[in-house]
Coordinates of C-alpha atoms in Angstrom, one line a residue:
M816 CA 0.0 -0.2 0.0
T817 CA 1.5 3.3 -0.8
R818 CA 1.5 6.2 1.6
E819 CA -0.6 8.3 -0.9
R820 CA -3.5 5.6 -0.7
F821 CA -3.0 5.4 3.0
V822 CA -3.4 9.0 3.6
Q823 CA -6.5 9.0 1.2
G824 CA -8.2 6.4 3.4
V825 CA -8.8 2.8 3.4
S826 CA -11.9 0.6 2.4
E827 CA -14.6 -0.1 5.0
L828 CA -13.4 -3.7 4.8
E829 CA -9.8 -2.6 5.7
A830 CA -10.9 -0.5 8.4
R831 CA -13.1 -3.0 10.0
V832 CA -10.5 -5.6 10.0
G833 CA -8.0 -3.2 11.3
L834 CA -10.4 -2.3 14.0
H835 CA -11.0 -5.9 15.0
E836 CA -7.2 -6.4 15.3
A837 CA -6.7 -3.0 17.2
L838 CA -9.3 -3.9 19.8
G839 CA -8.6 -7.6 20.2
G840 CA -8.6 -8.6 23.9
A841 CA -10.6 -5.6 24.8
V842 CA -12.8 -6.0 27.7
F843 CA -16.1 -3.8 27.3
P844 CA -17.6 -1.4 28.2
L845 CA -14.8 1.0 27.4
T846 CA -14.8 4.9 26.8
R847 CA -13.2 6.5 23.7
E848 CA -9.9 7.2 25.5
E849 CA -9.6 3.5 26.8
L850 CA -10.3 2.1 23.2
S851 CA -7.5 4.4 21.9
W852 CA -5.3 3.1 24.7
V853 CA -6.0 -0.5 23.7
A854 CA -5.5 0.2 20.2
R855 CA -2.0 1.7 20.8
E856 CA -1.1 -1.2 22.8
N857 CA -2.2 -3.4 19.9
E858 CA 0.1 -1.4 17.7
A859 CA -3.0 -0.2 15.5
S860 CA -2.4 1.8 12.5
A861 CA -2.6 5.6 12.5
T862 CA -6.0 5.2 10.5
V863 CA -7.6 3.2 13.1
L864 CA -6.3 5.5 15.8
S865 CA -7.7 8.4 13.9
L866 CA -11.1 6.7 13.6
L867 CA -11.2 5.9 17.3
A868 CA -10.4 9.6 18.2
A869 CA -13.3 10.7 16.1
L870 CA -15.7 8.8 18.3
P871 CA -18.2 10.7 20.4
P872 CA -17.4 10.8 24.2
G873 CA -19.0 8.1 26.4
E874 CA -18.8 4.3 26.9
F875 CA -19.2 1.7 24.2
S876 CA -20.7 -1.7 25.3
S877 CA -19.2 -3.8 22.3
L878 CA -17.0 -3.8 19.2
E879 CA -20.3 -3.7 17.2
A880 CA -21.5 -0.3 19.1
V881 CA -17.9 0.9 18.2
A882 CA -18.4 0.2 14.5
E883 CA -21.9 1.5 14.6
A884 CA -20.8 4.7 16.1
L885 CA -18.2 5.1 13.4
Q886 CA -20.7 4.5 10.6
K887 CA -22.8 7.4 12.1
A888 CA -19.9 9.6 12.5
P889 CA -19.8 12.5 10.0
A890 CA -17.3 12.2 7.2
H891 CA -13.9 14.1 7.6
E892 CA -15.1 17.8 7.3
A893 CA -13.0 20.6 6.3
P894 CA -12.1 22.7 9.7
A895 CA -14.1 25.7 10.1
P896 CA -12.2 28.9 9.1
D897 CA -10.5 30.7 11.9
A898 CA -12.4 33.8 12.8
R899 CA -9.2 35.8 13.3
T900 CA -8.0 35.1 10.0
P901 CA -8.8 37.9 7.5
A902 CA -10.7 37.1 4.5
A903 CA -9.1 37.2 1.1
P904 CA -9.8 40.3 -0.9
S905 CA -12.4 39.7 -3.6
A906 CA -11.7 40.3 -7.2
R907 CA -14.2 42.7 -8.7

């Protein structure tokens, strides 16, 4: 897998497999922070760690609950513009 493809994202199947591997041995319920800790201990990919970081706060009762929350999570959105950054002048 090239770095470019990695950065662009992985397929749903690859993400699911990575999630299962990353959370192997996890004893639920776990919070988002605890899930990230388990994933780091299992040497999860940066993609999986990023997905887990995007989870909403709270406890997750199972791996299926984590997968469901990830499906409901909004797609990567562009960050909101910084209000302190001046707008570029418009061409007239």
